[in-house]
XYZ file of C-alpha atoms in Angstrom:
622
model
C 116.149 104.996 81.416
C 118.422 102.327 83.448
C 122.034 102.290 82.811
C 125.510 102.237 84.618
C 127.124 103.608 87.625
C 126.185 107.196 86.497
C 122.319 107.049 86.119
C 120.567 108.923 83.589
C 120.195 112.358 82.918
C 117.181 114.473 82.256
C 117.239 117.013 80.247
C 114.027 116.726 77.897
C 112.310 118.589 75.940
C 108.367 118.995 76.210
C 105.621 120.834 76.116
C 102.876 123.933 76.356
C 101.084 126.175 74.920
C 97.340 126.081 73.369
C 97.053 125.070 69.807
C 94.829 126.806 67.293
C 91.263 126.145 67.340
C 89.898 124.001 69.292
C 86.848 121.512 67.185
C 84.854 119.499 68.593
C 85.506 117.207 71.044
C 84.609 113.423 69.587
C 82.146 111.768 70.759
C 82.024 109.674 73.468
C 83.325 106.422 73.797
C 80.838 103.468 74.242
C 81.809 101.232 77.406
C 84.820 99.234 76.973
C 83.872 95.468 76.397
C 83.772 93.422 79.803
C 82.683 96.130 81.714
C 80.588 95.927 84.727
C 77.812 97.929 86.437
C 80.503 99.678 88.635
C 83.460 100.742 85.829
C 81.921 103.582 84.205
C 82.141 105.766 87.227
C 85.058 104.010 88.008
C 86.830 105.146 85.338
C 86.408 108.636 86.100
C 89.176 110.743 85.910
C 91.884 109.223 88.571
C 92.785 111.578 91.881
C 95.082 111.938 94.217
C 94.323 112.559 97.651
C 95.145 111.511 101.113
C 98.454 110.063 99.867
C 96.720 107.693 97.325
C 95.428 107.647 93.765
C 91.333 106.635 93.724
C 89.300 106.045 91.018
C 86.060 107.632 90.602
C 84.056 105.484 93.258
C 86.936 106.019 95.803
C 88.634 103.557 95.739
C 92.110 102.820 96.473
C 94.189 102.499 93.225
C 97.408 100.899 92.048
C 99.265 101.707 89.005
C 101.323 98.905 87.559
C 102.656 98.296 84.480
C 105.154 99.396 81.442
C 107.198 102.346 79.727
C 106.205 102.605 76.387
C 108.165 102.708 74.498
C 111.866 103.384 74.141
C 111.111 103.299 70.217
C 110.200 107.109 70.766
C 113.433 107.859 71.470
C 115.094 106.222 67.960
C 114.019 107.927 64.464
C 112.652 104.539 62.635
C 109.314 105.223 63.151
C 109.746 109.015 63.728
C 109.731 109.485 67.261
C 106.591 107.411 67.766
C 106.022 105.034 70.053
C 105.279 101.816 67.084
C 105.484 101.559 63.339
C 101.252 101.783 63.027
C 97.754 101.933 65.489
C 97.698 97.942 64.375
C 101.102 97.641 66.225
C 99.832 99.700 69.238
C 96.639 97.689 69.632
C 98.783 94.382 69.320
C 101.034 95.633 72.217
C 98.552 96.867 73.994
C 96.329 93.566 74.243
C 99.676 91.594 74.973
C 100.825 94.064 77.767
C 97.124 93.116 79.944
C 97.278 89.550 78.702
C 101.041 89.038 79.313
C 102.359 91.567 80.904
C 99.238 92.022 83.788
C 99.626 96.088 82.907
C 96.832 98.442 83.871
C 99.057 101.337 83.153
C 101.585 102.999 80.871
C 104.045 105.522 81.151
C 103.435 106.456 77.285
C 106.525 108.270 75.531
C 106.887 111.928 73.903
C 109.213 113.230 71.670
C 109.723 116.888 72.071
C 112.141 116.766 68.694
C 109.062 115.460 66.326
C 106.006 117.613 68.037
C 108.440 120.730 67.591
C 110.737 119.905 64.605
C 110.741 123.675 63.376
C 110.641 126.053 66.487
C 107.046 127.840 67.249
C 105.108 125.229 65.015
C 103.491 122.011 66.481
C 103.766 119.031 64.329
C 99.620 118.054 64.255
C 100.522 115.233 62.233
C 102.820 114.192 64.667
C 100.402 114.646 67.399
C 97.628 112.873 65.491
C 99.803 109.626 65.209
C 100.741 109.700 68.844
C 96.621 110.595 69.604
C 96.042 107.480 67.567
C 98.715 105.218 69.316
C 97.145 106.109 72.775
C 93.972 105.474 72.450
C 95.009 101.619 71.149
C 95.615 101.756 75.225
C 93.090 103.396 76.392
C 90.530 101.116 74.084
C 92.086 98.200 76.026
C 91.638 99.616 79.582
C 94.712 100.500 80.152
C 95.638 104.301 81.702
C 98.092 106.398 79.985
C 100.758 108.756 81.521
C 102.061 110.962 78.818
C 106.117 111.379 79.041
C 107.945 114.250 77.298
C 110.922 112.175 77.149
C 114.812 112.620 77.187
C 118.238 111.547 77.846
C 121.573 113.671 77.537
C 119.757 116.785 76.038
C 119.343 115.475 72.607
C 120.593 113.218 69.671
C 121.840 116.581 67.743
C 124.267 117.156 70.038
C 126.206 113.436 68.885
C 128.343 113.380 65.527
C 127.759 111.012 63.223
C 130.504 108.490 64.410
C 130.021 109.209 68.352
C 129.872 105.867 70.548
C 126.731 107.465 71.924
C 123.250 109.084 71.175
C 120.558 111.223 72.951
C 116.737 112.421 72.445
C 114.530 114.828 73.389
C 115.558 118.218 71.985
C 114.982 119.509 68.812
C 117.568 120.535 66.159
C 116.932 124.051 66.533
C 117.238 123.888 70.111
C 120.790 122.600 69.792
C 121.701 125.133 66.882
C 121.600 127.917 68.971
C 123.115 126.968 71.843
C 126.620 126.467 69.683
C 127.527 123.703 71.938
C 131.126 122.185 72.558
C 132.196 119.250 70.205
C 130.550 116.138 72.509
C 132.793 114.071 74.028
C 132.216 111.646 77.064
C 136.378 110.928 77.458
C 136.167 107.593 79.298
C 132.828 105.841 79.641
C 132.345 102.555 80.173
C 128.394 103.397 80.460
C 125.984 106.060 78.575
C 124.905 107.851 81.261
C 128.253 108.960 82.266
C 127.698 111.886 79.595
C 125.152 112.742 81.461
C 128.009 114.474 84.003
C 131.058 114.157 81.811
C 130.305 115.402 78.571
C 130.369 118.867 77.851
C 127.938 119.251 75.005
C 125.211 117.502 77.367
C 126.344 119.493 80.314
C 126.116 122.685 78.822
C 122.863 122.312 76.827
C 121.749 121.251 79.829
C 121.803 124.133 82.063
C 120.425 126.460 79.072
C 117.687 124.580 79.281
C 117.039 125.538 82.747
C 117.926 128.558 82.509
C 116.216 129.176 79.411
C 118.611 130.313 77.481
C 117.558 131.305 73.796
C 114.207 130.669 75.079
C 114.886 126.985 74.954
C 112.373 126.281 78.157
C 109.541 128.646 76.654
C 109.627 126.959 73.598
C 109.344 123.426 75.296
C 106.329 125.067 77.515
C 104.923 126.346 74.914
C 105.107 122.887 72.654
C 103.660 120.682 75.844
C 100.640 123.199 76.164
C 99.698 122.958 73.153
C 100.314 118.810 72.821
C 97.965 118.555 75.956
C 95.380 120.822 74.680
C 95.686 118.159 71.008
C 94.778 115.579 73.461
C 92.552 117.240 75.206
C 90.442 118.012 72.206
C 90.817 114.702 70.142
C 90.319 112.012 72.427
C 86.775 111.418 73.786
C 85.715 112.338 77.506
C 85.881 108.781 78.273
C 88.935 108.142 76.582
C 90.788 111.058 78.382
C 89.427 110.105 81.661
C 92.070 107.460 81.059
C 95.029 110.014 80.736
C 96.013 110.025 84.306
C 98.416 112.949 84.268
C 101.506 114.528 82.531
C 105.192 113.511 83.560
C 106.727 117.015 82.612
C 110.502 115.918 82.089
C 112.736 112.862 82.259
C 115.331 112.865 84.710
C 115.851 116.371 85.804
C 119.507 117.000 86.429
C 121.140 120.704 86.331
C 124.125 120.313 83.624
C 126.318 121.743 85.942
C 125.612 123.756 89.290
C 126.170 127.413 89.990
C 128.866 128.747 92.112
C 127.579 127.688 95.939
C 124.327 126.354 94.347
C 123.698 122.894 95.661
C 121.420 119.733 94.670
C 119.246 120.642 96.899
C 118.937 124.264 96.346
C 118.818 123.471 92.854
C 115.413 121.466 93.066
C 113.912 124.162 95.264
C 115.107 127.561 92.837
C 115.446 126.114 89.655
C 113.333 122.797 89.307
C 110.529 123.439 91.259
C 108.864 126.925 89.887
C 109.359 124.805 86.069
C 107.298 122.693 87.556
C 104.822 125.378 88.943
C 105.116 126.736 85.399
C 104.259 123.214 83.630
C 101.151 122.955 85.879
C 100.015 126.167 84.643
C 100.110 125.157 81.262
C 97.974 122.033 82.230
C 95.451 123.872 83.609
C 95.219 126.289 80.734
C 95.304 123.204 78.526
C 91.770 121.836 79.965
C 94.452 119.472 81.978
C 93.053 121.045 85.587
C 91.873 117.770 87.555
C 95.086 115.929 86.497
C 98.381 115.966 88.482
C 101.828 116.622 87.098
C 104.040 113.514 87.544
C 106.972 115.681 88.962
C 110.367 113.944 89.409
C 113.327 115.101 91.285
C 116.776 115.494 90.848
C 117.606 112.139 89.314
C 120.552 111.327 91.240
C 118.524 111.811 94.801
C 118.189 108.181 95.484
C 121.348 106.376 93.845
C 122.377 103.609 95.799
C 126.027 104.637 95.278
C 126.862 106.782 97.780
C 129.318 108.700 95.127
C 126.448 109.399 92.662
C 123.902 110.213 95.888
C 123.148 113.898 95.399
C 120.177 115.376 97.831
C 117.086 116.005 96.587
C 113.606 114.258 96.689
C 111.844 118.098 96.840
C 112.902 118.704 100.127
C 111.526 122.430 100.191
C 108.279 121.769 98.047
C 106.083 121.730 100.928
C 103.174 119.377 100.458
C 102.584 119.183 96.938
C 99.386 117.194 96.748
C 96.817 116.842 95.097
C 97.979 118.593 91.892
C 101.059 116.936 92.104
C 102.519 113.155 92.268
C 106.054 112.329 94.162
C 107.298 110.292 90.526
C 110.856 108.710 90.559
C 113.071 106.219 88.891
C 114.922 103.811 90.825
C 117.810 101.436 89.291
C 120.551 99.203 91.189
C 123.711 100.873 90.113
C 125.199 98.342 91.848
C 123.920 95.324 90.318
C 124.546 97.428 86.977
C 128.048 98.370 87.311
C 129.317 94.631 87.809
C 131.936 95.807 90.390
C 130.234 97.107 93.729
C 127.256 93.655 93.614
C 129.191 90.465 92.794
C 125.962 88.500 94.080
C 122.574 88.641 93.250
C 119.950 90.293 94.643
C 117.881 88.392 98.051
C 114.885 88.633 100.062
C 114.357 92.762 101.227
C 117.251 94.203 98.984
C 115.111 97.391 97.954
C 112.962 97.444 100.944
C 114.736 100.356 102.460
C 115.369 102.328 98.745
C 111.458 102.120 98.201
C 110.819 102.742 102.077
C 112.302 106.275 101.150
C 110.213 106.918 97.827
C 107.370 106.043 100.231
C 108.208 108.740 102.868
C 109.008 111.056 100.868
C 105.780 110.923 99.394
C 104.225 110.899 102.832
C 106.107 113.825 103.448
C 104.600 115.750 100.443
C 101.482 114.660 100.869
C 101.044 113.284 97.868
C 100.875 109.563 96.263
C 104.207 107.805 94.609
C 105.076 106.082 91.822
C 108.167 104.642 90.293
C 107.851 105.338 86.624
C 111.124 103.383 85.930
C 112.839 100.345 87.154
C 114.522 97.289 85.869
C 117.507 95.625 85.137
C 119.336 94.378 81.717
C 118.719 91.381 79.895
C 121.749 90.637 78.185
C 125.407 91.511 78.573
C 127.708 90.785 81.453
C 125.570 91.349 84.390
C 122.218 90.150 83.025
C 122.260 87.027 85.467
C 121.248 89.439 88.434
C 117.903 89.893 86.514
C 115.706 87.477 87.575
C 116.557 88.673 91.569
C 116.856 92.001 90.854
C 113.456 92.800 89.094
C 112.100 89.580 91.818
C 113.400 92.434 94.666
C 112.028 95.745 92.976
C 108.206 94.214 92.677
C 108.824 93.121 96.495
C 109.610 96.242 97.401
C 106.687 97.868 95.666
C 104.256 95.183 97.092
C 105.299 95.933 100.859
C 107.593 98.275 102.960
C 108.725 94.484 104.337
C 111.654 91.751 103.463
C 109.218 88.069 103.301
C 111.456 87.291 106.305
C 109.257 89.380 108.849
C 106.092 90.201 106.791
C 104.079 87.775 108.181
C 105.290 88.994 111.965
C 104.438 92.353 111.216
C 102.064 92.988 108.375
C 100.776 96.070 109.853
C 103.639 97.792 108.605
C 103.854 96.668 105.015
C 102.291 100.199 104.234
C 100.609 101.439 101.036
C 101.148 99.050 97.446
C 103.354 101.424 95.468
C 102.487 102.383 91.723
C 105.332 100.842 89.377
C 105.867 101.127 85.295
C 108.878 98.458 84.169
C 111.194 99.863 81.690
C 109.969 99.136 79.109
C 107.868 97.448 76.678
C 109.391 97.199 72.912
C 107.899 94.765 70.771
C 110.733 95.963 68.225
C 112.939 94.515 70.757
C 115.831 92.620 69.067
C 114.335 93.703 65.513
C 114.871 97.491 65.127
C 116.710 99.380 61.854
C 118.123 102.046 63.417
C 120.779 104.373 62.279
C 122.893 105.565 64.730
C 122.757 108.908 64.865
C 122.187 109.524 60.921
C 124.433 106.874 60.217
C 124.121 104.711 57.876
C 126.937 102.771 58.473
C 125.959 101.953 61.815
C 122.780 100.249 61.705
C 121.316 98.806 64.719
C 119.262 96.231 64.860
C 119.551 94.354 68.229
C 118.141 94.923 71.626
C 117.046 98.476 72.026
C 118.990 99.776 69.615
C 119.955 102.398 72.017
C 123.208 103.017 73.547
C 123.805 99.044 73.565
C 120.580 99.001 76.449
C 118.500 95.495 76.174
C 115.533 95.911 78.606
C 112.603 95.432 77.121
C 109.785 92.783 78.745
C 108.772 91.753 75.389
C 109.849 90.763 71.670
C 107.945 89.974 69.038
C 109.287 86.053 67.568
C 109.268 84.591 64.429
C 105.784 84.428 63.425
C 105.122 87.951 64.918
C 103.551 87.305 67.985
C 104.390 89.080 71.390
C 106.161 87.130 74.150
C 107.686 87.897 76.955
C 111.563 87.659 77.653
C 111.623 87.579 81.466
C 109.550 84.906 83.606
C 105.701 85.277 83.125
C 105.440 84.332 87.093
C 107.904 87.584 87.579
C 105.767 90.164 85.492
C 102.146 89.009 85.793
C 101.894 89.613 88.758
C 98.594 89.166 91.830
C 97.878 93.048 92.844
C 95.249 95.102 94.594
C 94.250 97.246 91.338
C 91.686 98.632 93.144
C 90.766 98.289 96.894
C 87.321 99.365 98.128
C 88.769 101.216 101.224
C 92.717 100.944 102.570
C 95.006 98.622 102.307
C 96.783 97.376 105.345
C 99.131 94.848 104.162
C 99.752 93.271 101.230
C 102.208 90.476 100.114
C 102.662 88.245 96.737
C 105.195 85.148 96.516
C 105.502 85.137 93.115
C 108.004 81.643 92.854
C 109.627 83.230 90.105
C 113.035 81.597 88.855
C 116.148 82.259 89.046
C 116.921 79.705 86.167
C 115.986 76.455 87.010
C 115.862 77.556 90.577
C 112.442 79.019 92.112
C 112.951 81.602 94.049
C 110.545 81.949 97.528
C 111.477 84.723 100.009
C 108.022 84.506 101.428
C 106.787 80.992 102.795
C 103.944 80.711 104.630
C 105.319 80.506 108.226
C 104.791 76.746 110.237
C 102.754 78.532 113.070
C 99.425 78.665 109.966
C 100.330 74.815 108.811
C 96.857 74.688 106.957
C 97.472 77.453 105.434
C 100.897 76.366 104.292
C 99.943 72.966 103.150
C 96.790 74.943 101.160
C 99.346 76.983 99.024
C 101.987 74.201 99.027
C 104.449 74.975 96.436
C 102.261 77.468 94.546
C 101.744 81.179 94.160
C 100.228 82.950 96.330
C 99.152 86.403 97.728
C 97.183 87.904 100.516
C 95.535 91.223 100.701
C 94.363 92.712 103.938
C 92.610 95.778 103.940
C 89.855 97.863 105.904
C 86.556 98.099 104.026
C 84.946 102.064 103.614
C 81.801 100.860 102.647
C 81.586 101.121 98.890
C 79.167 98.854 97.357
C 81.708 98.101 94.072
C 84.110 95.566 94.951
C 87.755 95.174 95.939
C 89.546 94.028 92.656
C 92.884 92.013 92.014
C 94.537 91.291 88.797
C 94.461 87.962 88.310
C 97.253 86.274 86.444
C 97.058 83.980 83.504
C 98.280 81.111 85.920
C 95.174 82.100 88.416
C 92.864 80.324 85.844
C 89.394 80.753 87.342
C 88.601 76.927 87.663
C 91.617 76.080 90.153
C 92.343 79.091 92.295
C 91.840 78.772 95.646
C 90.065 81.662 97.674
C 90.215 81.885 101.475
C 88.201 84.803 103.112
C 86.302 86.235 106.166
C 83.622 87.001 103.333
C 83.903 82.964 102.556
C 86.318 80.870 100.817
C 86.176 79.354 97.632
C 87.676 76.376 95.654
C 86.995 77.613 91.811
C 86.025 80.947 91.180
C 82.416 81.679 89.863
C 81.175 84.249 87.599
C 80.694 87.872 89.070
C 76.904 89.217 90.088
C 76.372 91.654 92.791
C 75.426 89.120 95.336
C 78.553 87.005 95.070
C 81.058 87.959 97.288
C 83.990 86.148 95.803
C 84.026 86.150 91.894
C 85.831 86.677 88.676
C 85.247 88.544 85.453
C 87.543 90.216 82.784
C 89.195 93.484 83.050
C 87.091 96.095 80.871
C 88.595 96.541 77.313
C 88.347 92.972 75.792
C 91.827 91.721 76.062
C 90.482 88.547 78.074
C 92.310 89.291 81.382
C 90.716 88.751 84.144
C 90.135 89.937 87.949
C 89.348 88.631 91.409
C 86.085 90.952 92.795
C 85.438 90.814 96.515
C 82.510 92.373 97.623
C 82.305 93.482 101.321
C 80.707 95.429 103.455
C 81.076 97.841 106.339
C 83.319 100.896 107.156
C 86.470 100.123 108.941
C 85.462 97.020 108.560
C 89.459 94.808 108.518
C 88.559 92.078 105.605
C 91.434 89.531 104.327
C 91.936 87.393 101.249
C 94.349 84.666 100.530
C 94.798 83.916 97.057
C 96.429 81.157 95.551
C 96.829 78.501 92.848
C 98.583 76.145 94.871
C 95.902 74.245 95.717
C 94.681 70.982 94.145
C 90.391 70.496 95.116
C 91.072 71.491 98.693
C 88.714 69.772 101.213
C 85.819 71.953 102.808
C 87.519 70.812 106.145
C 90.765 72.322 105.106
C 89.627 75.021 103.506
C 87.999 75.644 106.857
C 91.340 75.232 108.883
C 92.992 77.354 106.953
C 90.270 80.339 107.587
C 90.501 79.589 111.168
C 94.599 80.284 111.172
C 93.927 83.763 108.754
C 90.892 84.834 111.100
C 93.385 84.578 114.418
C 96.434 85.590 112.932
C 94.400 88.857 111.430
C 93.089 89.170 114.874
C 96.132 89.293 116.305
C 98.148 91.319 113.976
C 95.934 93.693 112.945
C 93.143 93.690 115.092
């Protein structure tokens, strides 16, 4: 999760173990609505290989979307992600519609799968089986997250200024931890370092003390091997992988132990020990989303600790490089007075890049965001504006179009988070019913969430559609070379444009005008299914503007297999729809300027405009 100077902790409590007999698999899911000739093998199990995720045709695939949900984490609805499967459909057809998602990070509770110690809660894990597939029905992948944060809520009295998840009661019973106390914290995560009870229960867990870490191993084995055996092949084709624990961080270090030796003796063989349990658990072809020491990449050089998984080797395939990244800066209200501008997390996400370069695996940053209320809210709009920059390109907009051959690989990205509780929750505080919470996350005073139901219980969102539903390459038929999207988001009344079209392409320029706009190069491999992009709900089919070696177009028309610029919807009948370009060749360098800037565009400048993206390709790329 995001908060304060003193990020997060991670501490969880999850899962392993086989459960009793297996049954029958279900049967196979028909196709989701809206699919095409091409997304049934697509929508083989994902991969990871050559530093990317690919789909089951090969192609080049990008993760975006949501964390859901922090709900897990209070006890209203038991540690589930939503009240009922109607509430988890709902959510799920607003976060494609709304929200442009083709991905969660879907959230665990290790407290409600394990409430008595050595016995799996199958009602539990039916629920959260149910919940899932309301995603996975919709076409949208699921990454399962044992979550936590500071150990667990058992460890906070009654009338403590702060709460926890993740750990069960029995796991906190025998540790006989201190009395919690955080001293002075002006933010959450602060216990994560400063509060004994957290601290301590902390480093049992890693070094399984009371067989705290068996039991969690043992609980995750067998909540893979429940969804292994309940949800249909299809349907668990869509589970990408398993994100084995929250936030890592020690609880305290051992004498002349560092960060970094921590990750390599500690961290690292429970994460060789998780992925055993996967593979025992039918989970085999499916990586382990493996984060690092969570303090590896603060951007306060007081917090920084080092870490990434320096000593892992290369990890790949079985493994993805997974990280959280928030501006500590912009949260604290003391060390960012401004807001953010064009590039700020270029160099943050430049590292998350290498580092997965390094391991030879594929990234993703499973959290990110910024709060949406409360004294340093107004950095929102340019903070989140920077983050999805940062994943779209290694570049600031100031020299992208100079040098797009080093934008680098589109990084994977899930928002925290997606509540549609959001502003609406019961919550008692710890067991308390004199401190019932009701607004924003109803967690430790955090108000993040992308959505909110209003007053006639639909979803909408709470940050600027042009912001979250976002142009991306979902799925590239080959590599991607460069890729950039202006998204004119606004900073209040204010729209903010880091990117303009430079006056050396002026067709170009006066083709996009004041609209949105994105362009995707990329080098072709030879796969007959197309290259796909998310379109947004303000790309409506009938005025965006397509300009293309493979052709240009001024309206889109409906997909067939001899149409080399088209749209359809994304599979699972939400309505949402994508941009399919068709090309051919291998190593073939194909471009596409998208936009919805333009209002009936001339043949003649639709023509001009191709000329100036044909010669500045040549030139750049080559």
């Amino acid at each position: 999760m995001p908060k304060l100077p003193v990020r997060l902790l991670g501490v969880l409590a999850a899962l392993t173990g086989l459960l009793t007999a297996p049954g029958p698999r279900p049967a196979a899911a028909a196709s989701l609505p809206d699919s095409l000739w091409f997304d049934a093998q697509a929508s083989a199990t994902l991969t990871v290989g050559g530093g990317r995720f690919a789909d089951g045709l090969g192609r080049e695939v990008v993760l975006r979307g949501y964390n859901v949900s922090g709900e897990t984490k209070l006890e209203e609805n038991g540690g589930l992600p939503f009240a009922s499967v109607a509430d988890a459909r709902r959510s799920a057809a607003a976060l494609r519609t709304l929200g442009g998602g083709n991905t969660v990070r879907f959230l665990l509770s290790w407290a409600h799968a394990e409430p008595t110690r050595g016995q799996a809660d199958t009602a539990y894990l039916a629920a959260v089986t149910d919940q899932m597939r309301a995603f996975l029905d919709a076409g949208i992948r699921v990454v399962p997250d044992f979550h936590q944060d500071l150990y667990s809520r058992h460890l906070f009295d009654e009338g403590s200024w702060y709460t926890g998840d993740g750990a069960p009661k029995w796991a906190v019973d025998a540790g006989n931890y201190p009395a919690e106390s955080c001293g002075i914290c002006l933010f959450w995560g602060q216990n994560i370092t400063q509060n004994q009870a957290v601290t301590k229960a902390s480093y049992d867990f890693w070094h399984n003390a009371y067989g705290v870490q068996d039991a969690f191993l043992d609980t995750a084995g067998k909540t893979m091997a429940y969804l292994e055996q309940h949800l249909s092949g299809d349907e668990f084709a869509g589970v990408v992988g398993f994100d084995p624990f929250n936030e890592p961080y020690a609880g305290t270090y051992d004498s002349g132990q560092s960060s970094r030796g921590w990750e390599q003796n500690v961290l690292w063989p429970f994460y060789e020990r998780f992925r055993a349990r996967m593979d025992t658990a039918g989970w085999q072809d499916k990586p382990a989303f493996v984060e690092p020491n969570l303090f590896w990449n603060a951007n306060l050089d007081f917090q920084k600790q080092e870490g990434g998984l320096l000593d892992a080797g290369t990890i790949g395939p079985r493994y993805v490089f997974n990280t959280h990244f928030y501006d500590q800066k912009a949260i604290s209200g003391v060390f960012m007075w401004g807001k953010a501008t064009d590039g700020q997390y270029a160099a943050d996400f430049r590292t998350v890049r290498d580092r997965a370069l390094g391991l030879g695996t594929a990234a993703i940053v499973s959290e990110f965001g910024h709060p949406l209320t409360g004294s340093v809210s107004d950095k929102a709009p340019t903070v989140v504006k920077a983050m999805y920059q940062a994943l779209d390109s290694r570049l600031p907009g100031a020299s992208w179009w100079s040098d797009p051959a080093a934008s680098g690989p589109v990084l994977s990205g899930t928002q925290w988070q997606w509540d549609l509780y959001n502003g609406r929750h019961h919550e008692l505080m710890n067991g308390n019913p004199g401190k019932v919470l009701t607004s924003g996350d109803a967690w430790n005073d955090e108000d993040l969430s992308a959505v909110a139901l209003d007053d006639s219980g639909a979803a909408v969102l709470r940050q600027d559609a042009r912001l979250l539903d976002r142009l991306y390459p979902s799925a590239t038929a080959g590599t991607t070379v460069a890729f950039t999207y202006e998204d004119r988001s606004r900073d209040g009344s204010t729209a903010l444009t880091w990117n303009p079209v430079p006056g050396s392409l002026p067709n170009v320029a006066q083709l996009v005008g004041s609209g949105q706009y994105g362009l995707l190069v990329w080098r072709s491999d030879g796969t007959a299914a197309p290259t796909e992009l998310h379109l947004p709900a303000s790309f409506p089919a009938a005025s965006t503007t397509v300009v293309s070696d493979l052709g240009s177009a001024a309206g889109l028309p409906a997909y067939t297999r001899t149409t080399p610029i088209a749209v359809a919807n994304e599979p699972g009948g939400t309505g949402s729809k994508r941009l399919l370009l068709t090309a051919s060749g291998v190593g073939t360098v194909h471009y596409a300027l998208v936009t919805n800037g333009a209002t009936a565009p001339s043949a003649s400048r639709l023509d001009a405009a191709r000329t100036e993206l044909s010669a500045w390709v040549a030139q750049e790329i080559g």
